[in-house]
Amino acid sequence: AVVNRPPPGPAAAALVLDWPTSERAGASCTLDGAAVTVPPAGAMEISAPPGTRHVVLTRPGFAPYERTLTLEPGQRKKLAP
């Protein structure tokens, strides 16, 4: 599932999360402090404007996974928590 935020413009980038479905139960995700829906299965891709982004993934019983990364215009950046 592609998770869309408000239209980021023509130079949009995407963050592609390689997050196994077996690890998503009860999980949450934020990008730059805004909640992002975590699909229970399938691909997880978040559209975002280029620039420095902060992503936080949480799951019950585990420490939060936090990363700050830079997205270039048109880039599809993979992230594996």
Short mmCIF file of C-alpha atoms in Angstrom, two decimals:
data_model
loop_
_atom_site.label_atom_id
_atom_site.label_comp_id
_atom_site.label_asym_id
_atom_site.label_seq_id
_atom_site.Cartn_x
_atom_site.Cartn_y
_atom_site.Cartn_z
CA ALA A 1 0.00 0.00 0.00
CA VAL A 2 1.22 3.47 -0.81
CA VAL A 3 0.66 5.86 2.07
CA ASN A 4 0.21 9.38 0.77
CA ARG A 5 0.71 12.58 2.68
CA PRO A 6 -0.49 15.90 1.26
CA PRO A 7 0.85 16.37 -2.27
CA PRO A 8 4.54 17.21 -1.86
CA GLY A 9 4.99 18.73 -5.32
CA PRO A 10 6.64 17.68 -8.56
CA ALA A 11 10.00 16.79 -7.01
CA ALA A 12 8.50 14.28 -4.58
CA ALA A 13 10.62 11.60 -2.99
CA ALA A 14 9.55 8.37 -1.35
CA LEU A 15 10.60 6.42 1.70
CA VAL A 16 10.19 2.67 1.10
CA LEU A 17 10.06 0.64 4.32
CA ASP A 18 11.21 -2.96 4.17
CA TRP A 19 9.22 -3.95 7.26
CA PRO A 20 8.03 -7.59 7.44
CA THR A 21 4.27 -7.91 7.92
CA SER A 22 4.87 -10.27 10.85
CA GLU A 23 6.45 -7.35 12.74
CA ARG A 24 3.74 -4.73 12.12
CA ALA A 25 1.03 -5.80 14.60
CA GLY A 26 0.31 -2.82 16.87
CA ALA A 27 3.04 -0.78 15.20
CA SER A 28 3.00 2.94 14.53
CA CYS A 29 5.00 5.26 12.31
CA THR A 30 5.61 9.00 12.27
CA LEU A 31 7.37 11.07 9.64
CA ASP A 32 8.46 14.50 10.82
CA GLY A 33 6.09 14.13 13.77
CA ALA A 34 3.00 13.33 11.66
CA ALA A 35 1.31 9.95 12.04
CA VAL A 36 1.50 7.65 9.02
CA THR A 37 -0.81 4.64 8.62
CA VAL A 38 0.99 1.32 8.92
CA PRO A 39 -0.67 -1.19 6.56
CA PRO A 40 -1.01 -4.69 8.05
CA ALA A 41 0.45 -6.23 4.87
CA GLY A 42 1.99 -5.31 1.56
CA ALA A 43 4.45 -2.62 0.60
CA MET A 44 4.84 0.47 2.74
CA GLU A 45 5.86 3.55 0.78
CA ILE A 46 5.57 7.09 2.10
CA SER A 47 5.62 10.07 -0.29
CA ALA A 48 7.44 13.10 1.09
CA PRO A 49 9.06 16.30 -0.11
CA PRO A 50 12.84 16.18 -0.54
CA GLY A 51 14.99 17.25 2.39
CA THR A 52 15.90 16.04 5.84
CA ARG A 53 13.22 13.76 7.31
CA HIS A 54 12.86 12.13 10.72
CA VAL A 55 11.09 8.76 10.88
CA VAL A 56 10.10 6.90 14.06
CA LEU A 57 8.76 3.34 14.05
CA THR A 58 7.36 1.87 17.25
CA ARG A 59 6.19 -1.60 18.14
CA PRO A 60 4.88 -2.93 21.46
CA GLY A 61 7.66 -4.48 23.53
CA PHE A 62 10.51 -2.98 21.45
CA ALA A 63 12.56 0.20 21.63
CA PRO A 64 11.56 2.82 19.05
CA TYR A 65 13.49 2.75 15.77
CA GLU A 66 14.46 6.33 14.88
CA ARG A 67 16.33 7.60 11.85
CA THR A 68 17.04 11.01 10.38
CA LEU A 69 17.73 10.83 6.66
CA THR A 70 17.94 13.04 3.62
CA LEU A 71 15.68 12.48 0.63
CA GLU A 72 16.75 13.82 -2.77
CA PRO A 73 14.20 14.97 -5.38
CA GLY A 74 12.68 11.93 -7.12
CA GLN A 75 14.57 9.49 -4.87
CA ARG A 76 13.06 6.25 -3.55
CA LYS A 77 15.05 5.55 -0.37
CA LYS A 78 14.81 2.10 1.21
CA LEU A 79 14.80 1.73 4.97
CA ALA A 80 14.86 -1.62 6.80
CA PRO A 81 14.09 -1.35 10.51
#
